[in-house]
PDB file of C-alpha atoms in Angstrom:
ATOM      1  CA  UNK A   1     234.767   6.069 -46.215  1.00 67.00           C
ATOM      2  CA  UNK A   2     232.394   7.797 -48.017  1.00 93.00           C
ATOM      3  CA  UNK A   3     230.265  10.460 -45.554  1.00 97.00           C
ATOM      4  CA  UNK A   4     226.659  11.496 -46.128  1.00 98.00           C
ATOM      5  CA  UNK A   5     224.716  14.424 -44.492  1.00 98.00           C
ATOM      6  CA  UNK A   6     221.502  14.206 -42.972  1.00 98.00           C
ATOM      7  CA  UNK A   7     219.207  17.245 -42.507  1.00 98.00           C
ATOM      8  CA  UNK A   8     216.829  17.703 -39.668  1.00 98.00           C
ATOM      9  CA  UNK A   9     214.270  19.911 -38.081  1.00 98.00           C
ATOM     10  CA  UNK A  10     212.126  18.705 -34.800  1.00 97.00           C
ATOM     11  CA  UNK A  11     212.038  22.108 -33.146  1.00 94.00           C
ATOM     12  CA  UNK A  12     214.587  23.436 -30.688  1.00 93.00           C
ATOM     13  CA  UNK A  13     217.527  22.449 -32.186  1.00 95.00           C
ATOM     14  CA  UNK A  14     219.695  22.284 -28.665  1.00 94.00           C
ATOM     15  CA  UNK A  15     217.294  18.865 -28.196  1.00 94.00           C
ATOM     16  CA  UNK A  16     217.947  17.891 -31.578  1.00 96.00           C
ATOM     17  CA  UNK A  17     221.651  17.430 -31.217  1.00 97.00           C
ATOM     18  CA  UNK A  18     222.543  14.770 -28.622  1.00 95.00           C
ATOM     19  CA  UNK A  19     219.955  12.728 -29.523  1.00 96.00           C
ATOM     20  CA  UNK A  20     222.209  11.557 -32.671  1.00 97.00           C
ATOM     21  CA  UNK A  21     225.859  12.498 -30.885  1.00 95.00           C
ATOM     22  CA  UNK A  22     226.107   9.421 -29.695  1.00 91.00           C
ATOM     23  CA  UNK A  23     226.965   6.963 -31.556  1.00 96.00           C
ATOM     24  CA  UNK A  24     229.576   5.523 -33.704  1.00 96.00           C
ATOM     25  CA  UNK A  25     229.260   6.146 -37.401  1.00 97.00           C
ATOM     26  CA  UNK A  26     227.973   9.955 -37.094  1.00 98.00           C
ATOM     27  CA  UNK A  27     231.172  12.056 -37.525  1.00 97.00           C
ATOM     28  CA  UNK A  28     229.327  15.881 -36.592  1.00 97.00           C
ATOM     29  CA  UNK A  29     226.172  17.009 -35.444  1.00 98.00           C
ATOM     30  CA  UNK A  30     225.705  20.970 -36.302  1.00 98.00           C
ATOM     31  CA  UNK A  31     223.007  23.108 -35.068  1.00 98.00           C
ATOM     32  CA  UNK A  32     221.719  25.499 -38.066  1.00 98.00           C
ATOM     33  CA  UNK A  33     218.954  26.890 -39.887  1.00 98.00           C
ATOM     34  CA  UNK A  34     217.612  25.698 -43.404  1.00 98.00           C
ATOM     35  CA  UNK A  35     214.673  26.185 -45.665  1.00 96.00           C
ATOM     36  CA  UNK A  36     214.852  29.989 -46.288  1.00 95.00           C
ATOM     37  CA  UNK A  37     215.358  32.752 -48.102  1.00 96.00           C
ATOM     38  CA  UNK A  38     217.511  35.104 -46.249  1.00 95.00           C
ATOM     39  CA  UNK A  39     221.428  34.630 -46.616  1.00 96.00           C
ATOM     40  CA  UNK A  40     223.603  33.898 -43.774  1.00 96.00           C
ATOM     41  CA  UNK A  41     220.344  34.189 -41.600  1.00 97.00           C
ATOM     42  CA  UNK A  42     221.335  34.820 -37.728  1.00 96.00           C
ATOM     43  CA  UNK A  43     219.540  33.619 -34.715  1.00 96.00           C
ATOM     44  CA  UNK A  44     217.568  36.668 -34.877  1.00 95.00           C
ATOM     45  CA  UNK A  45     216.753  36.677 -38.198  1.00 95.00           C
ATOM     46  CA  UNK A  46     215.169  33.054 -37.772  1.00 95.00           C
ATOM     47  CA  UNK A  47     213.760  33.638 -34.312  1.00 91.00           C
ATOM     48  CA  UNK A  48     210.957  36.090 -36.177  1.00 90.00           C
ATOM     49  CA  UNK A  49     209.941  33.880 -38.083  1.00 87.00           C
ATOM     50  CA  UNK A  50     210.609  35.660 -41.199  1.00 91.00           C
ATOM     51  CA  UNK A  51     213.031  34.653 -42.727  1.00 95.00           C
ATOM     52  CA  UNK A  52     211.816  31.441 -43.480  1.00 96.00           C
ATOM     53  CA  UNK A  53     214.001  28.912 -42.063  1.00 97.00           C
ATOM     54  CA  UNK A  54     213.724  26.406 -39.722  1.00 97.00           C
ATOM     55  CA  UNK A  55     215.994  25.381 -36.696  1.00 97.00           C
ATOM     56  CA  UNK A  56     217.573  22.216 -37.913  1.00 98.00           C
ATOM     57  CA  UNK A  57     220.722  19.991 -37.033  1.00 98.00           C
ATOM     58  CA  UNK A  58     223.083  18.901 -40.263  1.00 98.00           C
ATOM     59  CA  UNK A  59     224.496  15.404 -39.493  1.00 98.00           C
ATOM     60  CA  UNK A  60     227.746  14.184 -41.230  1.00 98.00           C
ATOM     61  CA  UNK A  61     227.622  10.386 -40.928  1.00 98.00           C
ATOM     62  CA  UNK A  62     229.300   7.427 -42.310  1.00 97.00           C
ATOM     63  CA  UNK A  63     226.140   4.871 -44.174  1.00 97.00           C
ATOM     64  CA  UNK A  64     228.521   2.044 -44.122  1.00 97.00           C
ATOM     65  CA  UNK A  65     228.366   2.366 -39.905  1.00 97.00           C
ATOM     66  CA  UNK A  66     225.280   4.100 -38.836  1.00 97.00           C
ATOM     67  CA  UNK A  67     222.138   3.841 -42.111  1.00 97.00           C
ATOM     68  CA  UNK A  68     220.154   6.571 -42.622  1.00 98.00           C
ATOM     69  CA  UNK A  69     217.413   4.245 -41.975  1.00 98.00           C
ATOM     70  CA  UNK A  70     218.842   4.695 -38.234  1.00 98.00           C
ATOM     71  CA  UNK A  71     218.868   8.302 -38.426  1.00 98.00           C
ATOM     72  CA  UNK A  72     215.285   8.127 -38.931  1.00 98.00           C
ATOM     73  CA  UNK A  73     214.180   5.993 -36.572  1.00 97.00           C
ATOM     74  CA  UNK A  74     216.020   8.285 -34.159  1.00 97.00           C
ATOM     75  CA  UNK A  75     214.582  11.565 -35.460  1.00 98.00           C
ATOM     76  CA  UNK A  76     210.654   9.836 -35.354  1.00 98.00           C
ATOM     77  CA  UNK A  77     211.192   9.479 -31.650  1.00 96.00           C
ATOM     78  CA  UNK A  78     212.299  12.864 -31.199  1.00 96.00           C
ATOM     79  CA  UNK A  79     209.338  15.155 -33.006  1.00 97.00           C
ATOM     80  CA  UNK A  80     205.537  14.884 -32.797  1.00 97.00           C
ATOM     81  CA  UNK A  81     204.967  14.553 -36.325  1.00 97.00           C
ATOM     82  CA  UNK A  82     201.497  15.662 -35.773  1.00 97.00           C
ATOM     83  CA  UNK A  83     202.112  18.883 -35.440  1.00 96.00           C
ATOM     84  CA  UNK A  84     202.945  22.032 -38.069  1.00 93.00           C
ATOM     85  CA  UNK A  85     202.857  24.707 -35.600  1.00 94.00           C
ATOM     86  CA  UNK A  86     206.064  23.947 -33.818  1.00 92.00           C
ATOM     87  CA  UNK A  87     207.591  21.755 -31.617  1.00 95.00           C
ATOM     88  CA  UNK A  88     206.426  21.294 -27.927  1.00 94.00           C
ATOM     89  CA  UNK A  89     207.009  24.548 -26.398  1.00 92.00           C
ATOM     90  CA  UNK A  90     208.722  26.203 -29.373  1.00 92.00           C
ATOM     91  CA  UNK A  91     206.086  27.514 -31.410  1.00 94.00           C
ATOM     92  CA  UNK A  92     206.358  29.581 -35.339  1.00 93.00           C
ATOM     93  CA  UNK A  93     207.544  28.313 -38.541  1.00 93.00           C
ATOM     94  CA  UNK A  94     211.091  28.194 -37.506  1.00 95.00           C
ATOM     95  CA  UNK A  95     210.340  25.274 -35.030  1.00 95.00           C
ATOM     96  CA  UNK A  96     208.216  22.890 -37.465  1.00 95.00           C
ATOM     97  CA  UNK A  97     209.348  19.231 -38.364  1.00 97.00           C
ATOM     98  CA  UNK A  98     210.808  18.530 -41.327  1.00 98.00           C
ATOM     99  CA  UNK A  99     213.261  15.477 -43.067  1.00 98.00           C
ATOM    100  CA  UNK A 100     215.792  17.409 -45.709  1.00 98.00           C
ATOM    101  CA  UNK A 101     216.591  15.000 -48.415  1.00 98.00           C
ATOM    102  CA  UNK A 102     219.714  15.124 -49.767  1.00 98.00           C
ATOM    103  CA  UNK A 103     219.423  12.604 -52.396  1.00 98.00           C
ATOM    104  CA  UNK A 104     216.595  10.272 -54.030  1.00 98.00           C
ATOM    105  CA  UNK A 105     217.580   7.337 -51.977  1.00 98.00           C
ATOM    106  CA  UNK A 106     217.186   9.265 -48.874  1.00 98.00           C
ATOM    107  CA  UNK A 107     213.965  10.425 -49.829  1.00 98.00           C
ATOM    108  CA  UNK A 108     212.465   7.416 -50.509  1.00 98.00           C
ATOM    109  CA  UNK A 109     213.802   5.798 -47.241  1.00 98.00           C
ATOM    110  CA  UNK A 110     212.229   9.035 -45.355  1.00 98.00           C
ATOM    111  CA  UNK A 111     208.882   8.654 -47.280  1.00 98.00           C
ATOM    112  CA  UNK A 112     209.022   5.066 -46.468  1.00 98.00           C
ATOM    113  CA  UNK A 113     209.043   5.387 -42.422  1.00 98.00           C
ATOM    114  CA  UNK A 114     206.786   8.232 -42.780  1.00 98.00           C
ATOM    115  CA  UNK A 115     204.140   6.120 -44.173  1.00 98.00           C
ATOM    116  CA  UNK A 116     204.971   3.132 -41.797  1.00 97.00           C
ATOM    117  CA  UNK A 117     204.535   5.401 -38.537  1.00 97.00           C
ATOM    118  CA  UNK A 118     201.061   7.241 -40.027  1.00 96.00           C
ATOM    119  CA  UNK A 119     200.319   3.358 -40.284  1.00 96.00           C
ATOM    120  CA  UNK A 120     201.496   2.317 -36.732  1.00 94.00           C
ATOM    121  CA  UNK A 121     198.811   3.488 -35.292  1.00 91.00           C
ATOM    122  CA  UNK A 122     201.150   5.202 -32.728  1.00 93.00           C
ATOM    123  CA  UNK A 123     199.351   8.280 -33.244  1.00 93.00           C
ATOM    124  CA  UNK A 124     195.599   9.207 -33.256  1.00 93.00           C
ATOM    125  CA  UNK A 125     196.265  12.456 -35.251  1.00 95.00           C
ATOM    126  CA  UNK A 126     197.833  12.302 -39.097  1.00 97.00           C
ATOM    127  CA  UNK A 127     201.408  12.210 -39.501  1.00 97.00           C
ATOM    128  CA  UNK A 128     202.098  15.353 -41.759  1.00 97.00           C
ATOM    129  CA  UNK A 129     205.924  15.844 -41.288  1.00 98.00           C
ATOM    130  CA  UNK A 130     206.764  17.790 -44.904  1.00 98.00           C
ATOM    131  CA  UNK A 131     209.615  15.265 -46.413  1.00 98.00           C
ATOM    132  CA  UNK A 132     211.580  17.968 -48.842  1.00 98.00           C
ATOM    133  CA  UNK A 133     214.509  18.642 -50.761  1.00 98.00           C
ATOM    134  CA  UNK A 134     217.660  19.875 -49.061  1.00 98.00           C
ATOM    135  CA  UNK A 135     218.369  23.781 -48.829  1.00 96.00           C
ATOM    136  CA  UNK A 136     221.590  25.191 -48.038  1.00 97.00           C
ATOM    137  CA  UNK A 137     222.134  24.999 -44.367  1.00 98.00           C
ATOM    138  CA  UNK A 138     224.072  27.597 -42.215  1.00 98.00           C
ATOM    139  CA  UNK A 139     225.644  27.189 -39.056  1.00 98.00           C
ATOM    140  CA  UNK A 140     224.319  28.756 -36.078  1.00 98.00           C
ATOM    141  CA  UNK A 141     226.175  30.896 -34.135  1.00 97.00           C
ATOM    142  CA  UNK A 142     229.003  29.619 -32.062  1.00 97.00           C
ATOM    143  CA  UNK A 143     227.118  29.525 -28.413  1.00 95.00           C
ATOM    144  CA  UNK A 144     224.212  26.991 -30.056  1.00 96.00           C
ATOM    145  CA  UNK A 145     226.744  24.634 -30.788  1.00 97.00           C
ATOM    146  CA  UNK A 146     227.325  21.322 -28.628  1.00 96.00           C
ATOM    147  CA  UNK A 147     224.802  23.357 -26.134  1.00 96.00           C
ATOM    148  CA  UNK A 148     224.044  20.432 -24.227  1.00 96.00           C
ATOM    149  CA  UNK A 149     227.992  19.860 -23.803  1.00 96.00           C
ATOM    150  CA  UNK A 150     228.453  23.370 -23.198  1.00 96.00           C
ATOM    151  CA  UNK A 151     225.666  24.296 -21.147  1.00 94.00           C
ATOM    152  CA  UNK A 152     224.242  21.084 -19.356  1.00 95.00           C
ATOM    153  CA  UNK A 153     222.143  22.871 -16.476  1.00 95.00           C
ATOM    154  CA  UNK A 154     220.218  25.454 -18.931  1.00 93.00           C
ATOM    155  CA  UNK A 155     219.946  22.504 -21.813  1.00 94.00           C
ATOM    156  CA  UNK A 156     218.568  20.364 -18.712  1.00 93.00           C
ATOM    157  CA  UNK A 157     215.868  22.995 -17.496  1.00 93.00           C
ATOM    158  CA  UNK A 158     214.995  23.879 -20.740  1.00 90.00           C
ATOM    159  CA  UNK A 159     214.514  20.294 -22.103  1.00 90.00           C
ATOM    160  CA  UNK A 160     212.162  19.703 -18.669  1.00 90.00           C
ATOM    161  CA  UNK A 161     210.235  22.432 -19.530  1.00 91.00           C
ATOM    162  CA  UNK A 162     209.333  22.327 -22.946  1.00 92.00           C
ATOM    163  CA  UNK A 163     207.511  18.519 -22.439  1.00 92.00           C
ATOM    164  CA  UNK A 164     209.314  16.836 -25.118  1.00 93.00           C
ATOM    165  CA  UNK A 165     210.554  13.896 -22.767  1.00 92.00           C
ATOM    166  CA  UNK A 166     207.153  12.989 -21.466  1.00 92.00           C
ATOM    167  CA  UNK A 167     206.029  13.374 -25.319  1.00 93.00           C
ATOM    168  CA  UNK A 168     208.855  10.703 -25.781  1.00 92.00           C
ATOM    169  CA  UNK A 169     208.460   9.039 -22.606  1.00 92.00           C
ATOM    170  CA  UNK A 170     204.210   8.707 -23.764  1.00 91.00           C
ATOM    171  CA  UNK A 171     204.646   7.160 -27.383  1.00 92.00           C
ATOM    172  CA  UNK A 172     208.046   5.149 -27.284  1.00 92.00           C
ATOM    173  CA  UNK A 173     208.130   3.901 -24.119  1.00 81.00           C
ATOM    174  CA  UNK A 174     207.257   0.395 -24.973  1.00 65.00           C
ATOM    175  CA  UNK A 175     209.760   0.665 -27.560  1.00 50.00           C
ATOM    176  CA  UNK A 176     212.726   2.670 -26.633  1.00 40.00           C
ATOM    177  CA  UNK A 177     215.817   2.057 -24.820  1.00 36.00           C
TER     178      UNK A 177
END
């Protein structure tokens, strides 16, 4: 068995995480940050906005099980991929969409949907999630991991108030589980 990682960003990553714990085939989720250029950033250090990263999740999966071509699907349905201010109610640079390649077949796959949703017609603005290279990703701290596990009532208010789900709910419905 030969496992794969998968790099994503779509805002808060506490929503980011159970959306792709669930199913056979993907060995860990990790909540973390990526795309920056401060070492060993904390939660802090990304929260300003400074340091450059972005909250992402780092997903260890097994290709011969669960494709990458269903990790994107999943990830599309969990972003607006309209927007490069943020994510819902998370707002800055830390909480904007991106798809972290980690190898030329992934990227091509991820540039691929990308250009089938802008042509869906699913959305009436452009579809401008940035599709890039992977960066070294670190861990978040201890207390963001498995949050939804962890913490179900606070991952449950939070996730009702940042409108995400009636996002979801608005341009998947006809289409999702």
């Amino acid at each position: 068995m030969a496992l794969e990682k998968a790099t994503f960003a779509g805002g808060c990553f506490w929503c980011m995480v159970k959306p792709f714990d669930q199913y056979d085939g993907i060995e860990k989720v990790i909540s973390g940050y990526t795309g920056g250029h401060v070492k060993n950033p904390t939660y802090k250090d990304v929260k300003t906005g400074e340091s450059g990263h972005q909250e992402a999740v780092e997903i260890t999966f097994d290709p011969e099980v669960f494709p990458y071509d269903q990790l994107l699907e999943i990830y599309w349905q969990q972003v607006d991929p309209t927007d490069d201010e943020g994510q819902f109610q998370d707002r800055g640079p830390s909480y904007r969409a991106s798809i972290f390649y980690h190898n030329e077949d992934q990227r091509v796959k991820a540039e691929a949907s990308k250009q089938a949703l802008a042509n869906s017609g699913r959305y009436k603005k452009p579809v401008i999630t940035p599709i890039v290279p992977a960066a070294e990703f670190y861990p978040a701290e201890d207390y963001h991991q498995d949050f939804y596990k962890k913490n179900p009532e606070e991952y449950k208010e939070d996730r009702e108030k940042s409108g995400r789900d009636e996002f979801i709910q608005e341009h998947w419905s006809k289409t999702s589980k």
